[in-house]
């Protein structure tokens, strides 16, 4: 087993764009004045009864920023329930989204994005009327304090916003036990091939396979290199879940009952895989199986009732170093192991913001170390726990409740 690895869905794109022209601010006497400017784009990428997914893109059209806070107010009672790539808090209708360190530096004309899941009243979900960044309202232009004249930023290409593996995540874990309600159901009669972006609009996709742990089951989704699967609920039986043939993104994907594995990651070279948001339940064996090379980042995720949350293949015929970054996740027992890695191939596992629920005796093993092989034999466990080299975390990275 170790070697295998919305009413209707309203896919509303409510877009509100705001930009900023504000006078420069003198930091201290004698210092140069700063040109301030920002543009924010807000979009609802998926909506279902009681819930929605929002995406926010901030473009800095002024002088470089070393940190940022985006603020706005909802007008119809919306509430943020889960966020990624920003530390989000809400008081009444007022929302505050701050950078999380790795994405705080924004050069002139650079952009960064963050997303969130939220609730709404099923009647009205209007976009916010305006945004502010670091306390200044965005209008899209820049006021140069020397000339007073507005400038227009040149078009830019948004840089990747996926942080490097060594950075720390948002500090607020996703809610435990909060699962979306499907907006509808789509029958699956065979593996769905995905290239580009597949947005399921929070529909349940079901079913494939027999619900067993048999290796021969087909995947429900097969993602080509570079593909994105998002806003999908995978029903049971789920077969062999999701297969990624190379770099891929799984965003806001939910497994109601994991079949063989929730997702298997493959590929050669240096692929990068991202699991951002979502959750998984009832994985007798593994949730995420890493068979190929590269780095897998799992963030803003929740899982309950599983054997191993992440496993680097211990006996695949082709072996190589694999890296995993697990951050801002909530794991609820029963659950045995957070990550299993092969130290003899140089695997690394980095942990931060790990919330473990229902484990008063602290029985869940954070990081198991194995001696892997390429012969198909069962790998040998050689230890567990933080060591600063392969298993990288400290007590401050773990929260028990």
Coordinates of C-alpha atoms in Angstrom, one line a residue:
X1 CA 0.0 0.0 0.0
X2 CA 2.9 2.3 0.6
X3 CA 3.9 2.4 -3.0
X4 CA 0.5 3.8 -4.2
X5 CA 0.0 5.7 -3.6
X6 CA -25.0 25.3 -5.5
X7 CA -30.9 26.4 -5.0
X8 CA -27.6 25.8 -7.6
X9 CA -24.0 26.4 -7.4
X10 CA -23.7 30.1 -8.1
X11 CA -20.2 30.4 -9.3
X12 CA -20.5 34.1 -8.9
X13 CA -17.6 36.3 -9.8
X14 CA -18.5 39.5 -7.9
X15 CA -15.6 41.7 -8.5
X16 CA -15.0 44.9 -6.8
X17 CA -11.8 46.8 -7.7
X18 CA -10.5 49.7 -5.6
X19 CA -7.3 51.7 -5.8
X20 CA -5.7 54.4 -3.8
X21 CA -4.3 57.9 -4.3
X22 CA -3.1 59.4 -1.0
X23 CA -0.5 62.0 0.1
X24 CA 2.9 60.7 1.0
X25 CA 3.8 60.4 4.6
X26 CA 6.9 61.7 6.3
X27 CA 8.4 59.0 8.5
X28 CA 10.8 61.2 10.4
X29 CA 12.1 64.7 10.0
X30 CA 14.6 64.8 7.1
X31 CA 13.6 61.5 5.6
X32 CA 12.2 61.1 2.1
X33 CA 8.4 61.1 1.6
X34 CA 6.8 57.9 0.4
X35 CA 4.4 57.6 -2.5
X36 CA 1.4 55.6 -1.4
X37 CA -0.8 53.6 -3.7
X38 CA -2.7 50.3 -3.8
X39 CA -5.2 48.4 -5.8
X40 CA -7.4 45.6 -4.4
X41 CA -9.5 43.2 -6.4
X42 CA -12.2 41.1 -4.6
X43 CA -13.9 38.2 -6.2
X44 CA -16.4 35.5 -5.0
X45 CA -15.2 32.4 -6.8
X46 CA -17.8 30.0 -5.4
X47 CA -21.0 30.3 -3.5
X48 CA -23.4 27.8 -2.0
X49 CA -26.3 27.9 0.5
X50 CA -24.8 29.4 3.7
X51 CA -21.2 29.7 2.4
X52 CA -18.9 31.1 -0.1
X53 CA -15.2 31.4 -1.1
X54 CA -13.6 34.9 -1.5
X55 CA -10.3 35.8 -3.1
X56 CA -8.5 39.1 -2.5
X57 CA -5.6 40.4 -4.6
X58 CA -3.5 43.3 -3.4
X59 CA -1.3 45.2 -5.8
X60 CA 1.1 47.8 -4.4
X61 CA 1.4 50.7 -6.9
X62 CA 3.2 52.9 -4.4
X63 CA 6.6 52.7 -2.8
X64 CA 7.7 49.2 -1.5
X65 CA 6.0 47.8 1.5
X66 CA 7.6 45.7 4.3
X67 CA 4.2 44.7 5.7
X68 CA 0.6 45.2 5.0
X69 CA -2.9 45.1 6.5
X70 CA -6.0 45.1 4.3
X71 CA -9.2 46.2 5.9
X72 CA -12.8 46.3 4.7
X73 CA -16.4 46.0 6.0
X74 CA -19.1 43.6 5.0
X75 CA -22.6 45.1 4.6
X76 CA -24.8 42.1 4.7
X77 CA -23.7 40.1 7.7
X78 CA -21.0 38.0 6.0
X79 CA -18.5 36.3 8.3
X80 CA -15.1 34.9 7.6
X81 CA -14.8 31.3 8.9
X82 CA -11.4 30.2 7.5
X83 CA -8.5 31.9 5.6
X84 CA -5.2 31.2 3.9
X85 CA -2.2 33.3 3.1
X86 CA -3.3 36.0 5.6
X87 CA -4.1 36.2 9.3
X88 CA -7.8 37.3 9.3
X89 CA -9.8 38.5 12.2
X90 CA -13.3 40.1 12.3
X91 CA -15.2 42.3 14.7
X92 CA -18.8 42.9 13.7
X93 CA -18.7 43.8 10.0
X94 CA -15.1 45.0 10.1
X95 CA -12.5 42.6 8.7
X96 CA -8.7 42.8 9.1
X97 CA -6.3 40.7 7.0
X98 CA -2.6 41.0 7.8
X99 CA 0.4 39.5 6.0
X100 CA 1.8 36.4 7.5
X101 CA 5.5 37.2 7.2
X102 CA 6.5 35.4 4.1
X103 CA 4.3 37.6 1.9
X104 CA 4.7 40.9 3.8
X105 CA 7.3 42.5 1.4
X106 CA 5.7 44.0 -1.6
X107 CA 7.8 45.8 -4.2
X108 CA 6.3 48.5 -6.4
X109 CA 3.8 46.9 -8.8
X110 CA 4.0 43.6 -7.0
X111 CA 0.9 41.7 -6.0
X112 CA -0.1 39.1 -3.5
X113 CA -3.3 37.2 -2.9
X114 CA -5.1 35.5 -0.1
X115 CA -8.4 33.7 0.2
X116 CA -11.1 32.8 2.7
X117 CA -14.3 30.8 3.2
X118 CA -17.2 32.7 4.7
X119 CA -20.8 32.5 5.6
X120 CA -23.7 34.6 4.2
X121 CA -27.4 35.0 4.7
X122 CA -28.6 33.2 1.5
X123 CA -30.2 36.5 0.4
X124 CA -27.5 39.0 -0.4
X125 CA -23.7 38.7 -0.6
X126 CA -22.5 42.1 -2.0
X127 CA -18.8 42.9 -2.4
X128 CA -17.3 45.4 0.0
X129 CA -17.6 49.0 -1.2
X130 CA -14.0 49.9 -0.4
X131 CA -10.7 48.6 0.9
X132 CA -7.8 50.2 2.8
X133 CA -4.2 49.1 3.1
X134 CA -2.2 50.2 6.1
X135 CA -5.0 52.6 7.0
X136 CA -5.2 54.4 3.6
X137 CA -8.1 53.9 1.3
X138 CA -7.3 52.3 -2.1
X139 CA -8.2 54.1 -5.3
X140 CA -5.7 52.7 -7.8
X141 CA -3.4 55.6 -8.4
X142 CA -0.4 57.2 -6.6
X143 CA 0.2 60.7 -5.3
X144 CA 3.8 61.6 -5.6
X145 CA 4.6 64.0 -2.7
X146 CA 7.2 65.9 -4.8
X147 CA 5.1 66.7 -7.8
X148 CA 1.5 66.0 -6.5
X149 CA 0.8 64.4 -9.9
X150 CA -0.9 61.0 -10.2
X151 CA 1.0 58.2 -11.8
X152 CA -0.3 55.2 -13.5
X153 CA 1.4 51.9 -12.7
X154 CA 2.5 49.8 -15.6
X155 CA 0.9 46.4 -16.1
X156 CA 2.6 43.7 -14.1
X157 CA 2.6 40.0 -14.0
X158 CA 1.6 38.7 -10.6
X159 CA 4.4 36.8 -8.9
X160 CA 3.9 33.4 -7.3
X161 CA 2.6 33.8 -3.8
X162 CA 3.4 30.3 -2.5
X163 CA 5.9 30.8 0.4
X164 CA 9.2 29.1 0.7
X165 CA 9.1 26.0 2.9
X166 CA 11.0 27.6 5.8
X167 CA 8.4 30.3 6.6
X168 CA 5.8 30.3 9.4
X169 CA 2.1 30.2 8.6
X170 CA -1.0 32.1 9.8
X171 CA -1.4 31.6 13.5
X172 CA -5.2 30.9 13.5
X173 CA -6.1 27.2 12.8
X174 CA -9.1 26.3 10.6
X175 CA -12.3 25.5 12.5
X176 CA -12.7 21.9 13.7
X177 CA -15.8 20.2 12.5
X178 CA -16.9 22.9 10.1
X179 CA -17.7 21.1 6.9
X180 CA -19.4 22.6 3.8
X181 CA -22.8 21.5 2.6
X182 CA -22.8 20.3 -1.1
X183 CA -24.6 22.5 -3.6
X184 CA -25.6 19.5 -5.6
X185 CA -24.2 16.1 -6.8
X186 CA -22.4 15.1 -9.9
X187 CA -22.2 11.4 -10.9
X188 CA -18.8 10.0 -11.6
X189 CA -18.6 7.1 -14.0
X190 CA -14.8 7.2 -14.6
X191 CA -11.7 9.2 -13.8
X192 CA -12.1 12.9 -14.5
X193 CA -9.1 14.3 -16.4
X194 CA -8.1 17.8 -15.3
X195 CA -5.8 20.3 -17.1
X196 CA -6.0 23.9 -16.3
X197 CA -8.5 24.8 -13.5
X198 CA -11.5 22.6 -12.5
X199 CA -13.9 24.5 -10.2
X200 CA -16.6 22.2 -8.8
X201 CA -18.7 25.0 -7.3
X202 CA -18.9 23.0 -4.0
X203 CA -20.8 20.1 -5.6
X204 CA -20.3 16.5 -4.4
X205 CA -18.7 14.2 -6.9
X206 CA -19.5 10.6 -6.3
X207 CA -18.8 7.8 -6.8
X208 CA -16.0 5.5 -7.9
X209 CA -14.4 2.3 -6.6
X210 CA -15.7 0.1 -3.9
X211 CA -14.5 2.0 -0.8
X212 CA -11.8 -0.6 0.0
X213 CA -8.0 -0.2 0.3
X214 CA -7.4 -2.0 -2.9
X215 CA -4.6 -0.6 -5.0
X216 CA -6.3 -1.3 -8.3
X217 CA -9.0 1.4 -7.8
X218 CA -9.1 4.3 -10.2
X219 CA -8.6 7.9 -9.2
X220 CA -11.7 10.1 -9.2
X221 CA -9.6 13.1 -10.5
X222 CA -6.4 12.9 -12.5
X223 CA -4.6 16.2 -12.6
X224 CA -2.0 17.0 -15.3
X225 CA 1.1 18.9 -14.4
X226 CA 0.2 22.5 -13.5
X227 CA -3.5 21.8 -13.0
X228 CA -5.8 23.1 -10.2
X229 CA -8.7 21.4 -8.5
X230 CA -10.8 23.6 -6.3
X231 CA -14.2 23.9 -4.5
X232 CA -15.0 20.2 -4.7
X233 CA -16.5 17.8 -2.3
X234 CA -15.5 14.2 -2.9
X235 CA -18.2 11.7 -1.8
X236 CA -17.7 8.0 -0.9
X237 CA -16.6 5.7 -2.3
X238 CA -13.8 7.9 -3.6
X239 CA -11.6 5.2 -5.2
X240 CA -8.0 6.3 -5.1
X241 CA -9.0 10.0 -4.6
X242 CA -6.9 12.5 -6.6
X243 CA -3.7 11.9 -8.5
X244 CA -1.3 14.6 -9.4
X245 CA 1.0 13.8 -12.3
X246 CA 3.2 16.8 -11.6
X247 CA 3.0 20.2 -9.8
X248 CA -0.6 20.8 -8.8
X249 CA -2.9 22.8 -6.5
X250 CA -5.8 21.3 -4.5
X251 CA -7.7 24.3 -3.1
X252 CA -10.8 23.9 -0.8
X253 CA -11.2 20.2 -1.6
X254 CA -13.1 18.0 0.9
X255 CA -13.1 14.3 1.3
X256 CA -16.2 13.0 3.1
X257 CA -14.8 9.5 3.5
X258 CA -11.3 8.8 2.2
X259 CA -10.9 5.7 0.1
X260 CA -7.5 4.3 -0.5
X261 CA -5.7 7.7 -0.2
X262 CA -7.2 11.2 -0.4
X263 CA -4.5 12.3 -2.9
X264 CA -1.3 10.9 -4.4
X265 CA 1.5 13.2 -5.6
X266 CA 3.8 12.1 -8.4
X267 CA 6.2 13.7 -10.8
X268 CA 9.9 14.0 -11.5
X269 CA 12.4 16.8 -11.2
X270 CA 11.4 19.4 -8.7
X271 CA 7.6 19.6 -8.7
X272 CA 5.7 21.7 -6.1
X273 CA 2.4 20.6 -4.8
X274 CA 0.0 22.7 -2.7
X275 CA -3.0 21.6 -0.6
X276 CA -4.7 24.8 0.6
X277 CA -7.9 24.6 2.6
X278 CA -10.3 21.7 2.8
X279 CA -10.5 18.6 4.9
X280 CA -10.6 14.8 5.0
X281 CA -12.3 12.2 7.2
X282 CA -12.0 8.5 7.7
X283 CA -8.7 7.5 6.2
X284 CA -7.9 4.1 7.5
X285 CA -4.5 4.3 6.0
X286 CA -3.1 7.6 4.7
X287 CA -4.5 11.0 3.8
X288 CA -1.7 12.2 1.5
X289 CA 0.7 9.9 -0.3
X290 CA 3.9 11.4 -1.8
X291 CA 5.4 9.1 -4.4
X292 CA 7.2 11.5 -6.7
X293 CA 9.9 14.0 -6.1
X294 CA 9.6 17.6 -5.0
X295 CA 7.9 19.5 -2.1
X296 CA 4.3 19.2 -0.9
X297 CA 2.9 22.1 1.2
X298 CA -0.3 21.3 3.2
X299 CA -1.9 24.3 4.9
X300 CA -5.3 25.5 6.3
X301 CA -6.5 21.9 6.4
X302 CA -8.4 19.7 8.8
X303 CA -8.5 15.9 9.2
X304 CA -10.0 13.4 11.5
X305 CA -10.0 9.7 11.9
X306 CA -6.9 8.7 10.0
X307 CA -3.9 6.5 10.2
X308 CA -1.1 8.7 8.8
X309 CA -1.7 12.2 7.6
X310 CA 1.3 12.4 5.2
X311 CA 3.6 9.6 4.1
X312 CA 6.6 9.8 1.9
X313 CA 6.6 6.5 0.0
X314 CA 8.7 4.0 1.9
X315 CA 9.1 1.3 -0.8
X316 CA 8.5 2.8 -4.2
X317 CA 10.7 1.4 -7.0
X318 CA 12.1 4.9 -7.7
X319 CA 13.2 6.7 -4.6
X320 CA 14.4 10.3 -4.1
X321 CA 14.3 13.0 -1.5
X322 CA 10.9 14.4 -0.7
X323 CA 10.0 17.4 1.4
X324 CA 6.7 18.3 3.1
X325 CA 5.6 21.5 4.8
X326 CA 2.6 21.1 7.1
X327 CA 1.2 24.3 8.7
X328 CA -1.9 25.7 10.1
X329 CA -3.7 22.4 10.2
X330 CA -6.2 20.9 12.8
X331 CA -5.9 17.1 13.3
X332 CA -8.5 15.4 15.4
X333 CA -8.0 11.9 16.9
X334 CA -8.4 9.1 16.2
X335 CA -5.2 9.6 14.3
X336 CA -1.9 7.9 14.6
X337 CA 0.9 9.8 12.8
X338 CA 1.2 13.3 11.3
X339 CA 4.0 12.6 8.9
X340 CA 6.2 9.6 8.0
X341 CA 9.5 10.2 6.1
X342 CA 12.5 8.3 4.9
X343 CA 15.6 9.7 6.6
X344 CA 18.0 7.7 4.4
X345 CA 16.8 9.6 1.3
X346 CA 17.2 13.0 3.0
X347 CA 13.4 13.6 3.4
X348 CA 12.4 16.7 5.4
X349 CA 9.2 17.5 7.3
X350 CA 8.6 21.0 8.6
X351 CA 5.7 21.6 11.0
X352 CA 4.1 24.8 12.4
X353 CA 0.7 25.8 13.7
X354 CA -0.3 22.2 14.3
X355 CA -3.5 21.9 16.4
X356 CA -4.2 18.4 17.8
X357 CA -7.6 17.7 19.2
X358 CA -8.7 15.0 21.6
X359 CA -5.3 13.8 22.5
X360 CA -4.8 14.3 26.2
X361 CA -2.1 11.7 26.5
X362 CA -0.3 13.2 23.4
X363 CA -0.2 9.8 21.7
X364 CA -0.2 11.1 18.1
X365 CA 3.3 10.9 16.7
X366 CA 4.3 14.1 15.0
X367 CA 7.1 12.7 12.8
X368 CA 8.0 9.1 12.3
X369 CA 11.4 8.3 10.7
X370 CA 11.9 5.3 8.4
X371 CA 14.6 3.6 6.4
X372 CA 13.0 3.4 3.0
X373 CA 13.8 1.0 0.2
X374 CA 13.1 0.5 -3.5
X375 CA 12.5 -3.2 -3.3
X376 CA 8.8 -3.2 -2.2
X377 CA 9.7 -4.5 1.3
X378 CA 8.1 -2.9 4.3
X379 CA 10.3 0.0 5.5
X380 CA 11.9 -0.1 8.9
X381 CA 11.1 2.5 11.5
X382 CA 14.2 4.1 13.0
X383 CA 12.8 6.6 15.4
X384 CA 10.5 9.6 15.8
X385 CA 10.5 13.2 17.0
X386 CA 12.1 16.5 16.2
X387 CA 15.8 16.5 15.3
X388 CA 16.4 19.8 13.5
X389 CA 17.5 18.0 10.3
X390 CA 14.7 15.7 9.0
X391 CA 11.9 16.4 11.4
X392 CA 11.8 20.1 12.0
X393 CA 9.5 21.6 14.7
X394 CA 9.5 22.7 18.3
X395 CA 7.0 22.5 21.2
X396 CA 5.8 26.0 20.2
X397 CA 4.6 24.6 16.9
X398 CA 2.1 22.3 18.5
X399 CA -1.2 23.2 20.2
X400 CA -3.2 20.6 22.1
X401 CA -6.9 21.1 22.9

